[in-house]
mmCIF file of C-alpha atoms in Angstrom:
data_model
loop_
_atom_site.group_PDB
_atom_site.id
_atom_site.type_symbol
_atom_site.label_atom_id
_atom_site.label_comp_id
_atom_site.label_asym_id
_atom_site.label_seq_id
_atom_site.Cartn_x
_atom_site.Cartn_y
_atom_site.Cartn_z
ATOM 1 C CA MET V 1 0.082 -0.011 0.056
ATOM 2 C CA THR V 2 1.403 3.314 -0.870
ATOM 3 C CA ASP V 3 1.211 6.544 1.226
ATOM 4 C CA GLN V 4 -0.570 8.545 -1.540
ATOM 5 C CA ALA V 5 -4.082 7.948 -2.968
ATOM 6 C CA ALA V 6 -4.263 7.480 -6.663
ATOM 7 C CA SER V 7 -5.572 10.311 -8.619
ATOM 8 C CA PRO V 8 -9.035 9.999 -10.052
ATOM 9 C CA ALA V 9 -9.597 10.148 -13.774
ATOM 10 C CA PRO V 10 -10.245 13.732 -15.254
ATOM 11 C CA ALA V 11 -13.993 14.573 -15.034
ATOM 12 C CA SER V 12 -16.205 15.499 -17.947
ATOM 13 C CA PRO V 13 -17.710 18.889 -18.253
ATOM 14 C CA SER V 14 -21.172 17.706 -16.968
ATOM 15 C CA GLU V 15 -19.389 15.905 -14.162
ATOM 16 C CA GLU V 16 -17.542 19.395 -13.332
ATOM 17 C CA ARG V 17 -20.772 21.208 -12.945
ATOM 18 C CA ARG V 18 -22.617 18.678 -10.730
ATOM 19 C CA PRO V 19 -22.882 19.490 -6.934
ATOM 20 C CA ARG V 20 -20.175 18.258 -4.848
ATOM 21 C CA VAL V 21 -21.617 16.530 -1.799
ATOM 22 C CA PHE V 22 -19.850 16.404 1.671
ATOM 23 C CA GLU V 23 -20.766 13.841 4.483
ATOM 24 C CA ILE V 24 -19.890 15.461 7.896
ATOM 25 C CA LEU V 25 -20.024 12.454 10.250
ATOM 26 C CA VAL V 26 -20.251 13.613 13.886
ATOM 27 C CA GLU V 27 -19.910 11.644 17.092
ATOM 28 C CA THR V 28 -21.498 12.489 20.412
ATOM 29 C CA GLY V 29 -19.333 15.259 22.000
ATOM 30 C CA PHE V 30 -17.994 16.541 18.608
ATOM 31 C CA GLY V 31 -16.218 19.581 18.359
ATOM 32 C CA PRO V 32 -18.536 22.462 17.376
ATOM 33 C CA LEU V 33 -15.788 24.664 15.890
ATOM 34 C CA GLU V 34 -14.886 21.894 13.414
ATOM 35 C CA LEU V 35 -18.464 21.386 12.313
ATOM 36 C CA ALA V 36 -19.185 25.137 11.997
ATOM 37 C CA SER V 37 -16.033 25.768 9.967
ATOM 38 C CA ILE V 38 -16.775 23.101 7.370
ATOM 39 C CA ILE V 39 -20.414 24.405 6.863
ATOM 40 C CA SER V 40 -19.354 28.061 6.929
ATOM 41 C CA VAL V 41 -16.757 27.558 4.133
ATOM 42 C CA LEU V 42 -19.191 25.602 1.844
ATOM 43 C CA GLN V 43 -21.863 28.184 2.536
ATOM 44 C CA THR V 44 -19.583 31.045 1.600
ATOM 45 C CA ALA V 45 -18.290 29.171 -1.519
ATOM 46 C CA ASN V 46 -21.863 28.847 -2.658
ATOM 47 C CA GLU V 47 -22.665 32.485 -2.080
ATOM 48 C CA LEU V 48 -19.667 33.571 -4.010
ATOM 49 C CA GLN V 49 -20.116 31.407 -7.163
ATOM 50 C CA PRO V 50 -23.739 30.109 -7.385
ATOM 51 C CA GLY V 51 -23.005 28.261 -10.672
ATOM 52 C CA LEU V 52 -20.876 25.634 -8.821
ATOM 53 C CA ARG V 53 -22.652 24.263 -5.780
ATOM 54 C CA PHE V 54 -21.434 22.446 -2.718
ATOM 55 C CA ASP V 55 -23.976 20.384 -0.751
ATOM 56 C CA TRP V 56 -23.443 18.541 2.739
ATOM 57 C CA HIS V 57 -25.335 16.145 4.932
ATOM 58 C CA VAL V 58 -24.639 15.784 8.552
ATOM 59 C CA THR V 59 -24.657 12.099 9.705
ATOM 60 C CA SER V 60 -23.941 10.155 12.881
ATOM 61 C CA PRO V 61 -23.677 6.527 14.089
ATOM 62 C CA THR V 62 -26.148 7.779 16.678
ATOM 63 C CA PRO V 63 -28.776 9.783 14.462
ATOM 64 C CA GLY V 64 -31.107 12.352 15.643
ATOM 65 C CA LEU V 65 -30.051 15.210 17.891
ATOM 66 C CA VAL V 66 -26.385 14.875 18.653
ATOM 67 C CA ASN V 67 -24.718 16.919 21.480
ATOM 68 C CA SER V 68 -21.473 18.570 20.996
ATOM 69 C CA ARG V 69 -18.945 18.939 23.818
ATOM 70 C CA SER V 70 -20.281 22.461 24.336
ATOM 71 C CA ASP V 71 -23.985 21.419 24.533
ATOM 72 C CA MET V 72 -24.700 22.605 20.875
ATOM 73 C CA LEU V 73 -27.127 20.177 19.243
ATOM 74 C CA VAL V 74 -27.224 19.218 15.655
ATOM 75 C CA ARG V 75 -29.776 17.142 13.779
ATOM 76 C CA ALA V 76 -27.919 14.203 12.088
ATOM 77 C CA GLU V 77 -28.977 11.655 9.434
ATOM 78 C CA PRO V 78 -28.224 7.928 9.988
ATOM 79 C CA ALA V 79 -24.735 6.901 8.802
ATOM 80 C CA ILE V 80 -25.816 3.447 7.528
ATOM 81 C CA GLY V 81 -22.989 1.014 7.093
ATOM 82 C CA THR V 82 -21.274 1.732 3.807
ATOM 83 C CA ASP V 83 -24.510 2.863 2.083
ATOM 84 C CA TYR V 84 -24.991 6.453 0.501
ATOM 85 C CA LEU V 85 -21.340 7.378 0.280
ATOM 86 C CA ARG V 86 -20.729 10.922 -0.835
ATOM 87 C CA ASP V 87 -17.853 12.797 -2.651
ATOM 88 C CA TYR V 88 -15.927 13.656 0.441
ATOM 89 C CA LEU V 89 -16.168 12.399 4.052
ATOM 90 C CA PHE V 90 -15.191 14.463 7.171
ATOM 91 C CA VAL V 91 -15.334 12.780 10.575
ATOM 92 C CA VAL V 92 -15.696 15.166 13.437
ATOM 93 C CA GLY V 93 -14.768 12.959 16.491
ATOM 94 C CA GLY V 94 -15.733 13.523 20.107
ATOM 95 C CA SER V 95 -15.960 12.264 23.466
ATOM 96 C CA ALA V 96 -17.747 9.108 22.322
ATOM 97 C CA GLY V 97 -14.547 7.755 20.956
ATOM 98 C CA ARG V 98 -16.156 4.903 18.978
ATOM 99 C CA PRO V 99 -14.101 4.652 15.696
ATOM 100 C CA GLU V 100 -15.319 1.138 14.938
ATOM 101 C CA ALA V 101 -18.667 2.652 14.233
ATOM 102 C CA TRP V 102 -17.510 4.713 11.466
ATOM 103 C CA LEU V 103 -14.230 3.098 10.218
ATOM 104 C CA PRO V 104 -16.133 0.750 7.649
ATOM 105 C CA ARG V 105 -17.429 3.983 5.999
ATOM 106 C CA VAL V 106 -13.747 5.365 6.070
ATOM 107 C CA ARG V 107 -12.509 2.090 4.408
ATOM 108 C CA ALA V 108 -15.207 2.040 1.843
ATOM 109 C CA MET V 109 -14.483 5.595 0.821
ATOM 110 C CA GLN V 110 -10.880 4.855 0.695
ATOM 111 C CA LYS V 111 -11.544 1.886 -1.661
ATOM 112 C CA LEU V 112 -13.504 4.233 -4.095
ATOM 113 C CA GLN V 113 -10.569 6.726 -3.896
ATOM 114 C CA ARG V 114 -12.756 9.457 -2.337
ATOM 115 C CA PRO V 115 -11.068 11.758 0.107
ATOM 116 C CA VAL V 116 -11.610 11.224 3.861
ATOM 117 C CA PHE V 117 -10.617 13.750 6.513
ATOM 118 C CA LEU V 118 -10.390 12.644 10.225
ATOM 119 C CA LEU V 119 -10.459 15.720 12.495
ATOM 120 C CA SER V 120 -8.506 15.969 15.829
ATOM 121 C CA GLU V 121 -10.124 13.271 18.116
ATOM 122 C CA ALA V 122 -11.233 11.104 15.107
ATOM 123 C CA ALA V 123 -7.585 11.176 13.983
ATOM 124 C CA ARG V 124 -6.399 10.154 17.426
ATOM 125 C CA ASP V 125 -8.934 7.325 17.665
ATOM 126 C CA TYR V 126 -8.143 6.027 14.135
ATOM 127 C CA ILE V 127 -4.448 5.974 14.873
ATOM 128 C CA LYS V 128 -5.054 4.023 18.085
ATOM 129 C CA LEU V 129 -7.406 1.556 16.428
ATOM 130 C CA ALA V 130 -5.537 1.012 13.130
ATOM 131 C CA ALA V 131 -2.052 0.780 14.546
ATOM 132 C CA PRO V 132 0.544 -0.264 13.457
ATOM 133 C CA LEU V 133 0.429 2.158 10.343
ATOM 134 C CA SER V 134 3.106 2.107 7.835
ATOM 135 C CA GLY V 135 2.279 5.574 6.398
ATOM 136 C CA PRO V 136 2.373 9.113 8.041
ATOM 137 C CA VAL V 137 -0.298 10.205 10.564
ATOM 138 C CA THR V 138 -0.968 13.259 12.551
ATOM 139 C CA ALA V 139 -3.333 14.468 15.283
ATOM 140 C CA HIS V 140 -3.780 17.641 17.263
ATOM 141 C CA TRP V 141 -0.454 18.198 19.156
ATOM 142 C CA ARG V 142 -2.108 17.417 22.631
ATOM 143 C CA ASP V 143 -3.529 14.124 21.532
ATOM 144 C CA ALA V 144 -0.135 13.578 19.816
ATOM 145 C CA ARG V 145 1.627 13.905 23.269
ATOM 146 C CA THR V 146 -0.923 11.480 24.764
ATOM 147 C CA LEU V 147 -0.461 8.997 21.991
ATOM 148 C CA THR V 148 3.445 8.950 22.458
ATOM 149 C CA GLU V 149 2.999 8.394 26.172
ATOM 150 C CA THR V 150 0.783 5.317 25.637
ATOM 151 C CA GLY V 151 2.109 3.595 22.692
ATOM 152 C CA ASP V 152 4.642 3.258 19.833
ATOM 153 C CA TYR V 153 3.645 5.274 16.833
ATOM 154 C CA PRO V 154 6.822 5.880 14.799
ATOM 155 C CA THR V 155 4.963 7.378 11.765
ATOM 156 C CA LEU V 156 3.234 10.167 14.000
ATOM 157 C CA SER V 157 4.163 13.697 12.930
ATOM 158 C CA GLN V 158 3.542 17.193 13.901
ATOM 159 C CA ALA V 159 2.110 18.155 10.459
ATOM 160 C CA LEU V 160 -1.182 19.931 10.212
ATOM 161 C CA VAL V 161 -2.418 17.091 7.798
ATOM 162 C CA GLU V 162 -1.033 13.780 6.728
ATOM 163 C CA ASN V 163 -2.363 11.914 3.741
ATOM 164 C CA ASN V 164 -1.933 7.991 4.045
ATOM 165 C CA SER V 165 -3.537 6.368 1.001
ATOM 166 C CA GLY V 166 -6.434 8.815 0.800
ATOM 167 C CA ILE V 167 -7.154 8.923 4.611
ATOM 168 C CA HIS V 168 -6.185 12.396 5.900
ATOM 169 C CA THR V 169 -5.455 12.526 9.602
ATOM 170 C CA CYS V 170 -5.726 16.308 10.810
ATOM 171 C CA ALA V 171 -4.836 18.600 13.512
ATOM 172 C CA GLY V 172 -8.490 19.929 13.044
ATOM 173 C CA ARG V 173 -9.725 22.779 15.353
ATOM 174 C CA ALA V 174 -9.145 26.228 13.876
ATOM 175 C CA HIS V 175 -7.227 24.879 10.865
ATOM 176 C CA THR V 176 -10.415 23.205 9.625
ATOM 177 C CA ALA V 177 -11.642 25.994 7.440
ATOM 178 C CA GLU V 178 -8.217 26.235 5.735
ATOM 179 C CA ILE V 179 -8.368 22.433 5.010
ATOM 180 C CA VAL V 180 -11.830 22.744 3.261
ATOM 181 C CA ILE V 181 -10.637 25.751 1.365
ATOM 182 C CA ARG V 182 -7.438 23.731 0.127
ATOM 183 C CA LEU V 183 -9.753 20.772 -0.772
ATOM 184 C CA LEU V 184 -12.032 23.062 -2.848
ATOM 185 C CA ALA V 185 -8.864 24.332 -4.642
ATOM 186 C CA GLU V 186 -8.977 21.137 -6.553
ATOM 187 C CA THR V 187 -12.102 22.230 -8.220
ATOM 188 C CA LEU V 188 -12.041 26.041 -8.165
ATOM 189 C CA SER V 189 -9.699 28.617 -9.722
ATOM 190 C CA PRO V 190 -6.847 30.245 -7.657
ATOM 191 C CA GLN V 191 -8.577 33.590 -7.966
ATOM 192 C CA TYR V 192 -11.851 32.119 -6.622
ATOM 193 C CA CYS V 193 -10.019 30.367 -3.685
ATOM 194 C CA ALA V 194 -8.314 33.736 -2.861
ATOM 195 C CA GLU V 195 -11.810 35.497 -2.819
ATOM 196 C CA LEU V 196 -13.118 32.607 -0.621
ATOM 197 C CA THR V 197 -10.097 32.889 1.841
ATOM 198 C CA SER V 198 -10.669 36.696 1.979
ATOM 199 C CA ALA V 199 -14.386 36.274 2.544
ATOM 200 C CA MET V 200 -13.606 33.976 5.519
ATOM 201 C CA ILE V 201 -11.370 36.797 7.066
ATOM 202 C CA LEU V 202 -8.479 34.386 6.817
ATOM 203 C CA GLU V 203 -5.026 35.873 5.962
ATOM 204 C CA THR V 204 -4.033 32.601 4.070
ATOM 205 C CA ALA V 205 -5.102 28.954 3.647
ATOM 206 C CA ARG V 206 -2.128 27.141 4.872
ATOM 207 C CA GLY V 207 -1.245 23.937 3.106
ATOM 208 C CA PHE V 208 -1.188 20.523 4.607
ATOM 209 C CA SER V 209 2.516 19.952 5.150
ATOM 210 C CA GLY V 210 3.171 22.768 7.673
ATOM 211 C CA ASP V 211 3.860 22.036 11.322
ATOM 212 C CA GLN V 212 1.421 22.758 14.009
ATOM 213 C CA PRO V 213 2.149 25.383 16.596
ATOM 214 C CA SER V 214 2.402 23.023 19.661
ATOM 215 C CA GLY V 215 1.795 25.094 22.813
ATOM 216 C CA ALA V 216 1.965 28.753 23.933
ATOM 217 C CA GLY V 217 5.722 28.465 23.641
ATOM 218 C CA GLN V 218 5.258 28.351 19.813
ATOM 219 C CA ASN V 219 3.282 31.518 19.510
ATOM 220 C CA ALA V 220 5.053 34.837 19.781
ATOM 221 C CA ASN V 221 1.912 36.871 18.644
ATOM 222 C CA PHE V 222 0.945 37.584 22.288
ATOM 223 C CA LEU V 223 3.963 36.834 24.453
ATOM 224 C CA GLY V 224 7.419 38.409 24.144
ATOM 225 C CA SER V 225 10.179 36.198 22.487
ATOM 226 C CA ARG V 226 12.097 35.464 25.828
ATOM 227 C CA LEU V 227 9.033 34.472 27.516
ATOM 228 C CA VAL V 228 7.991 32.289 24.626
ATOM 229 C CA LYS V 229 11.455 30.709 24.799
ATOM 230 C CA ALA V 230 11.047 29.938 28.463
ATOM 231 C CA ILE V 231 7.537 28.338 27.969
ATOM 232 C CA ALA V 232 8.766 26.285 25.064
ATOM 233 C CA VAL V 233 11.566 24.905 27.331
ATOM 234 C CA MET V 234 8.915 24.073 29.981
ATOM 235 C CA GLU V 235 6.718 22.281 27.427
ATOM 236 C CA GLN V 236 9.526 20.366 26.042
ATOM 237 C CA ASN V 237 10.447 19.037 29.563
ATOM 238 C CA ILE V 238 7.131 17.777 31.190
ATOM 239 C CA GLU V 239 8.475 14.424 32.216
ATOM 240 C CA HIS V 240 11.785 15.597 33.771
ATOM 241 C CA PRO V 241 11.112 19.208 35.099
ATOM 242 C CA LEU V 242 13.927 21.673 35.143
ATOM 243 C CA ARG V 243 14.899 24.001 37.961
ATOM 244 C CA THR V 244 13.890 27.812 37.527
ATOM 245 C CA ALA V 245 17.618 28.632 37.021
ATOM 246 C CA GLU V 246 17.983 26.064 34.204
ATOM 247 C CA ILE V 247 14.998 27.567 32.436
ATOM 248 C CA ALA V 248 16.245 31.129 32.774
ATOM 249 C CA ASP V 249 19.560 29.853 31.362
ATOM 250 C CA GLU V 250 17.921 28.247 28.405
ATOM 251 C CA ALA V 251 16.064 31.401 27.756
ATOM 252 C CA GLY V 252 19.248 33.702 28.064
ATOM 253 C CA ILE V 253 18.093 35.681 30.923
ATOM 254 C CA SER V 254 18.398 35.937 34.668
ATOM 255 C CA ILE V 255 16.128 34.278 37.167
ATOM 256 C CA ARG V 256 14.931 37.873 38.273
ATOM 257 C CA GLN V 257 14.094 38.780 34.641
ATOM 258 C CA LEU V 258 12.250 35.492 34.152
ATOM 259 C CA GLU V 259 10.179 35.915 37.170
ATOM 260 C CA ARG V 260 9.408 39.599 36.207
ATOM 261 C CA LEU V 261 8.231 38.410 32.783
ATOM 262 C CA PHE V 262 5.817 35.769 34.087
ATOM 263 C CA LEU V 263 4.412 38.054 36.786
ATOM 264 C CA THR V 264 3.860 40.852 34.263
ATOM 265 C CA HIS V 265 2.422 38.790 31.302
ATOM 266 C CA VAL V 266 0.763 35.744 32.878
ATOM 267 C CA GLN V 267 0.169 36.893 36.409
ATOM 268 C CA THR V 268 1.961 33.926 38.185
ATOM 269 C CA THR V 269 5.379 32.717 38.964
ATOM 270 C CA PRO V 270 7.451 30.435 36.546
ATOM 271 C CA ALA V 271 7.289 27.600 39.144
ATOM 272 C CA LYS V 272 3.385 27.782 39.315
ATOM 273 C CA TYR V 273 2.999 28.150 35.508
ATOM 274 C CA TYR V 274 5.214 25.078 35.067
ATOM 275 C CA THR V 275 3.253 23.082 37.516
ATOM 276 C CA ARG V 276 0.057 24.085 35.936
ATOM 277 C CA LEU V 277 1.498 22.846 32.469
ATOM 278 C CA ARG V 278 2.328 19.441 33.953
ATOM 279 C CA LEU V 279 -1.143 19.057 35.624
ATOM 280 C CA LYS V 280 -2.877 19.911 32.442
ATOM 281 C CA GLN V 281 -0.979 17.211 30.744
ATOM 282 C CA ALA V 282 -1.836 14.855 33.716
ATOM 283 C CA ARG V 283 -5.572 15.733 33.296
ATOM 284 C CA LYS V 284 -5.536 14.766 29.763
ATOM 285 C CA LEU V 285 -3.768 11.473 30.381
ATOM 286 C CA ALA V 286 -6.102 10.640 33.131
ATOM 287 C CA SER V 287 -9.152 11.393 30.831
ATOM 288 C CA ASP V 288 -7.854 9.943 27.646
ATOM 289 C CA THR V 289 -5.786 6.837 28.518
ATOM 290 C CA LYS V 290 -5.666 3.810 30.876
ATOM 291 C CA LEU V 291 -2.331 4.620 32.221
ATOM 292 C CA THR V 292 -2.122 3.933 35.925
ATOM 293 C CA PHE V 293 -1.940 6.996 38.069
ATOM 294 C CA LEU V 294 1.533 6.222 39.063
ATOM 295 C CA GLU V 295 2.462 6.278 35.479
ATOM 296 C CA ILE V 296 0.781 9.394 34.854
ATOM 297 C CA ALA V 297 2.644 10.885 37.789
ATOM 298 C CA ILE V 298 5.971 9.832 36.459
ATOM 299 C CA ALA V 299 5.176 10.989 32.895
ATOM 300 C CA CYS V 300 4.352 14.406 34.244
ATOM 301 C CA GLY V 301 7.304 14.901 36.490
ATOM 302 C CA PHE V 302 5.684 14.008 39.847
ATOM 303 C CA SER V 303 7.511 11.776 42.428
ATOM 304 C CA SER V 304 4.463 9.702 43.265
ATOM 305 C CA SER V 305 0.733 9.186 42.635
ATOM 306 C CA THR V 306 0.203 10.813 45.959
ATOM 307 C CA ALA V 307 2.106 13.945 45.113
ATOM 308 C CA LEU V 308 0.206 14.112 41.765
ATOM 309 C CA SER V 309 -3.227 13.577 43.356
ATOM 310 C CA ASN V 310 -2.568 16.414 45.992
ATOM 311 C CA ALA V 311 -1.316 18.806 43.380
ATOM 312 C CA PHE V 312 -4.154 17.832 40.903
ATOM 313 C CA GLN V 313 -6.846 18.483 43.630
ATOM 314 C CA ARG V 314 -5.274 21.938 44.611
ATOM 315 C CA GLU V 315 -5.362 22.992 40.850
ATOM 316 C CA PHE V 316 -8.791 21.566 39.612
ATOM 317 C CA GLY V 317 -10.633 20.714 42.716
ATOM 318 C CA LEU V 318 -11.046 17.077 41.905
ATOM 319 C CA THR V 319 -8.909 14.022 41.990
ATOM 320 C CA PRO V 320 -7.382 12.220 39.021
ATOM 321 C CA ARG V 321 -9.679 9.393 39.570
ATOM 322 C CA GLN V 322 -12.766 11.786 39.347
ATOM 323 C CA ALA V 323 -11.276 13.248 36.098
ATOM 324 C CA ARG V 324 -10.939 9.789 34.653
ATOM 325 C CA LYS V 325 -14.562 9.006 35.451
ATOM 326 C CA GLY V 326 -15.627 12.232 33.826
ATOM 327 C CA ASP V 327 -16.885 13.832 37.100
ATOM 328 C CA ASN V 328 -15.930 17.568 36.762
ATOM 329 C CA ALA V 329 -17.642 18.599 40.032
ATOM 330 C CA PRO V 330 -15.169 19.778 42.657
ATOM 331 C CA SER V 331 -14.478 17.271 45.294
ATOM 332 C CA ARG V 332 -15.469 18.106 48.796
#
């Protein structure tokens, strides 16, 4: 099996003018930003050039009213086995995490050489279910960190999108609109795509091969360069935390300057910020994996499961065990 899908035969003029139909398959607890991004781009494309239409159907393995992770509801048609396949398939994963319910549909699309895009959680769940994979795959950077803690995924990358035989695993989230525009560029003229990008108030539609900005330490738009460098050092050393002096040295500043930067821009000390980063990673591992709490503690730089639990409860108001059960109510 090669890593690139074969190119379909050139379409006839009548084929070029027919509506392109998207299936957007959503799971319970889906990401509302991803669903809204797909539909918004398609709606805008139809408004800009009425002669060429894009249609879409929202489906789900659990049809009817499907709830997002933020309580937004969408009415979904049933996704029935491998029937009623469309031109393109987008899978918007969610907290349900049941890739076995939609994987046959993905495989049927792949067999027909029709593009499939698995967004964030769907990409993560596909990678876990289909491993080992010989071709490149990606997921949102937070999920990629979780995957590397729980298994061996040598082909996992930090790219925004990876194409493995027609199945595109994607970072998703805010990049979703750009993915759809890039996909439409296979049908539309460069000028039209530029108009569409502008109408969406996007500066550009990035390609698939760019790397994800993984963490606050990769984004200098809001934080100064030295603070960004310090945060990046922390993000790269979750399992083996560094001393404040070592972080300051890596950032090329004194400890006093480092502390002043954190207090000025993020209203906390470097030590507290670093602990919070490690606890956020611990919470994700508790929620998304079956690692023991001792394994999570070690992966996040805590000396024991008790030390993790105490810090976790101070930060989030609940224990790691409650986070794993999905209980977000503060413990008493």
